Coordinates of C-alpha atoms in Angstrom, one line a residue:
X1 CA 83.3 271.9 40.8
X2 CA 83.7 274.3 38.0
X3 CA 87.5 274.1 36.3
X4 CA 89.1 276.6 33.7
X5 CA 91.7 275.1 31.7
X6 CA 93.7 277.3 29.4
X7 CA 93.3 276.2 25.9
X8 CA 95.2 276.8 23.2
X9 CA 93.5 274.4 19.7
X10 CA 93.5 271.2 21.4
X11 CA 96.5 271.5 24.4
X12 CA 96.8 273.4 27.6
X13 CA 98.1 276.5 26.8
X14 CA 102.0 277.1 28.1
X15 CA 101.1 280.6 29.5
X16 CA 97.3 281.0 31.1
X17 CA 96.4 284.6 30.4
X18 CA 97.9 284.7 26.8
X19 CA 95.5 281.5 25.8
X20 CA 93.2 281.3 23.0
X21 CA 90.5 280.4 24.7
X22 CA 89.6 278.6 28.5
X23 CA 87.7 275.1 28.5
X24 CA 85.3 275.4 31.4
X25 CA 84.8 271.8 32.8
X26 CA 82.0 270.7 35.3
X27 CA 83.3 268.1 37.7
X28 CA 80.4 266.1 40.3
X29 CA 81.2 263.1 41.5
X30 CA 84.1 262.0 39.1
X31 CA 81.6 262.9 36.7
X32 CA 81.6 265.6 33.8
X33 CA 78.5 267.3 33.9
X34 CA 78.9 269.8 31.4
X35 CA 82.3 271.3 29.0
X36 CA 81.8 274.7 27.5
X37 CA 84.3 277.2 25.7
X38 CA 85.0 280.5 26.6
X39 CA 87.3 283.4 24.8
X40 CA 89.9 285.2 26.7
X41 CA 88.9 288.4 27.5
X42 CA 92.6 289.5 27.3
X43 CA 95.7 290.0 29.5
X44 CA 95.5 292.3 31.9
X45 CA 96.1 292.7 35.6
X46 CA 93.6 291.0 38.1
X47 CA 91.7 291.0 34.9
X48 CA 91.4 287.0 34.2
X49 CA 90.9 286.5 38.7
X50 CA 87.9 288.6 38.5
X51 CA 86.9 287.4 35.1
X52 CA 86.8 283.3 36.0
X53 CA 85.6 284.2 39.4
X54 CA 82.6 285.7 37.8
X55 CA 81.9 282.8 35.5
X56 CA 81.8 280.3 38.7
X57 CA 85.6 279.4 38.7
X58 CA 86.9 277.3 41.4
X59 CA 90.4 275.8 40.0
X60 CA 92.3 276.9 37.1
X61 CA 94.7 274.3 34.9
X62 CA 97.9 275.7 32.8
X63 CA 101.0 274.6 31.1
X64 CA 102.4 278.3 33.2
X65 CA 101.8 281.0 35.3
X66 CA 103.4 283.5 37.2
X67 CA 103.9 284.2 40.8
X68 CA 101.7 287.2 41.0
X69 CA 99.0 286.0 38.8
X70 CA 99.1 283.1 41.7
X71 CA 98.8 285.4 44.5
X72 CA 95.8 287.4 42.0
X73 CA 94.3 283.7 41.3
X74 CA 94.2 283.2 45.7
X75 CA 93.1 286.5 46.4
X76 CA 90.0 285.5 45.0
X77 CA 89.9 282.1 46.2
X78 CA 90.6 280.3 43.3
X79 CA 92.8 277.4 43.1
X80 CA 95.7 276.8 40.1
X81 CA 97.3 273.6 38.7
X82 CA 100.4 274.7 36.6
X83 CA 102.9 272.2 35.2
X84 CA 100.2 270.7 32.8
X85 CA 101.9 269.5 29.8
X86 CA 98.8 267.9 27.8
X87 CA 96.0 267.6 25.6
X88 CA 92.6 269.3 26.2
X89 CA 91.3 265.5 26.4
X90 CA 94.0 264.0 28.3
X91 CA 93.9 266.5 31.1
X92 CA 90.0 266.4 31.3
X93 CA 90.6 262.7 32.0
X94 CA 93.5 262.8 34.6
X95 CA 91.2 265.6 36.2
X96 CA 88.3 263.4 36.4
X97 CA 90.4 260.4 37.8
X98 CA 92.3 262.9 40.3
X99 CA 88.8 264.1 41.6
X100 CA 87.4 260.4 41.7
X101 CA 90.9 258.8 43.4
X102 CA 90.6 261.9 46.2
X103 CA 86.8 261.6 46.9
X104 CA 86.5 257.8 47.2
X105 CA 90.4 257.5 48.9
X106 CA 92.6 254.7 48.4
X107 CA 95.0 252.9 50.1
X108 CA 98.6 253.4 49.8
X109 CA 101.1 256.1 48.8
X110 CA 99.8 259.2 46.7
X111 CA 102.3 261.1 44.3
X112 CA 102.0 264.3 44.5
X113 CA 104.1 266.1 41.6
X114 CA 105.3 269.8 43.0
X115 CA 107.0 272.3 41.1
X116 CA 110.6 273.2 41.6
X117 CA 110.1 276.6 41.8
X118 CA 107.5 275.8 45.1
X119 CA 109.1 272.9 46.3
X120 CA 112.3 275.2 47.0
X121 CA 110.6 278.5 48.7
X122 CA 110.9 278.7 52.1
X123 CA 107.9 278.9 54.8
X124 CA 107.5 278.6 58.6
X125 CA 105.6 275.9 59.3
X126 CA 104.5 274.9 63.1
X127 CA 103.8 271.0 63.9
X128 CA 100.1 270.6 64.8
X129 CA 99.9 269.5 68.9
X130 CA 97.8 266.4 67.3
X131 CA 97.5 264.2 64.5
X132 CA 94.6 262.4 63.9
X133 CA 95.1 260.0 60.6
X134 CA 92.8 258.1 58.9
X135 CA 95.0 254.1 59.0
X136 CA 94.0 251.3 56.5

């Protein structure tokens, strides 16, 4: 899995497109295969989509991002992680133990940390007629 985290000297950066530069990070098997840096080619619309898509990008990591550059980011089938508060290092680690914990599974209750601005939109949602659940 290839990842872009917006980088800005050693920390995500608090706004992806405006970033320095974007840490590309190669994730197999709870593994990193390979990190590489990459400039930002600038801000512009659908710009950075097209841009990381090119490059192999499946997931992007920010400190921010806005709701269009979201819908931009899915139009191209590329997942985003905002919220990310951290350093380049620290977040290469989390990802790599996020990755590991979902592969492998575990036992218990997961946290998973939404954003206010998501967990308070609205959607229609319709209950699946089954639900088959893995038990431990």
């Amino acid at each position: 899995m290839l990842i872009a985290i917006a980088t800005d000297q050693d920390r995500v950066s608090m706004h992806f497109g405006r970033c320095e530069t974007y840490t590309l990070l190669w994730l197999e098997k709870g593994a990193v295969q390979k990190r590489k840096t990459i400039g930002n080619p600038g801000h512009a619309p659908n710009a950075l989509p097209a841009y990381l898509k090119k490059e192999g990008v499946e997931t992007v990591v920010c400190g921010g991002i806005g709701h269009r550059a979201q819908e931009l980011f899915a139009n191209y089938g590329i997942k985003v992680i905002a919220g990310v508060d951290k350093t380049i290092d620290a977040t290469i680690e989390a990802l790599r133990r996020a990755f590991t914990t979902v592969r492998n599974g575990r036992p218990g209750p997961v946290l998973v940390d939404v954003p206010k601005d998501v967990s308070t939109q609205k959607c229609e949602y319709e209950y699946p007629a089954e639900i088959s659940m893995r038990s431990y």
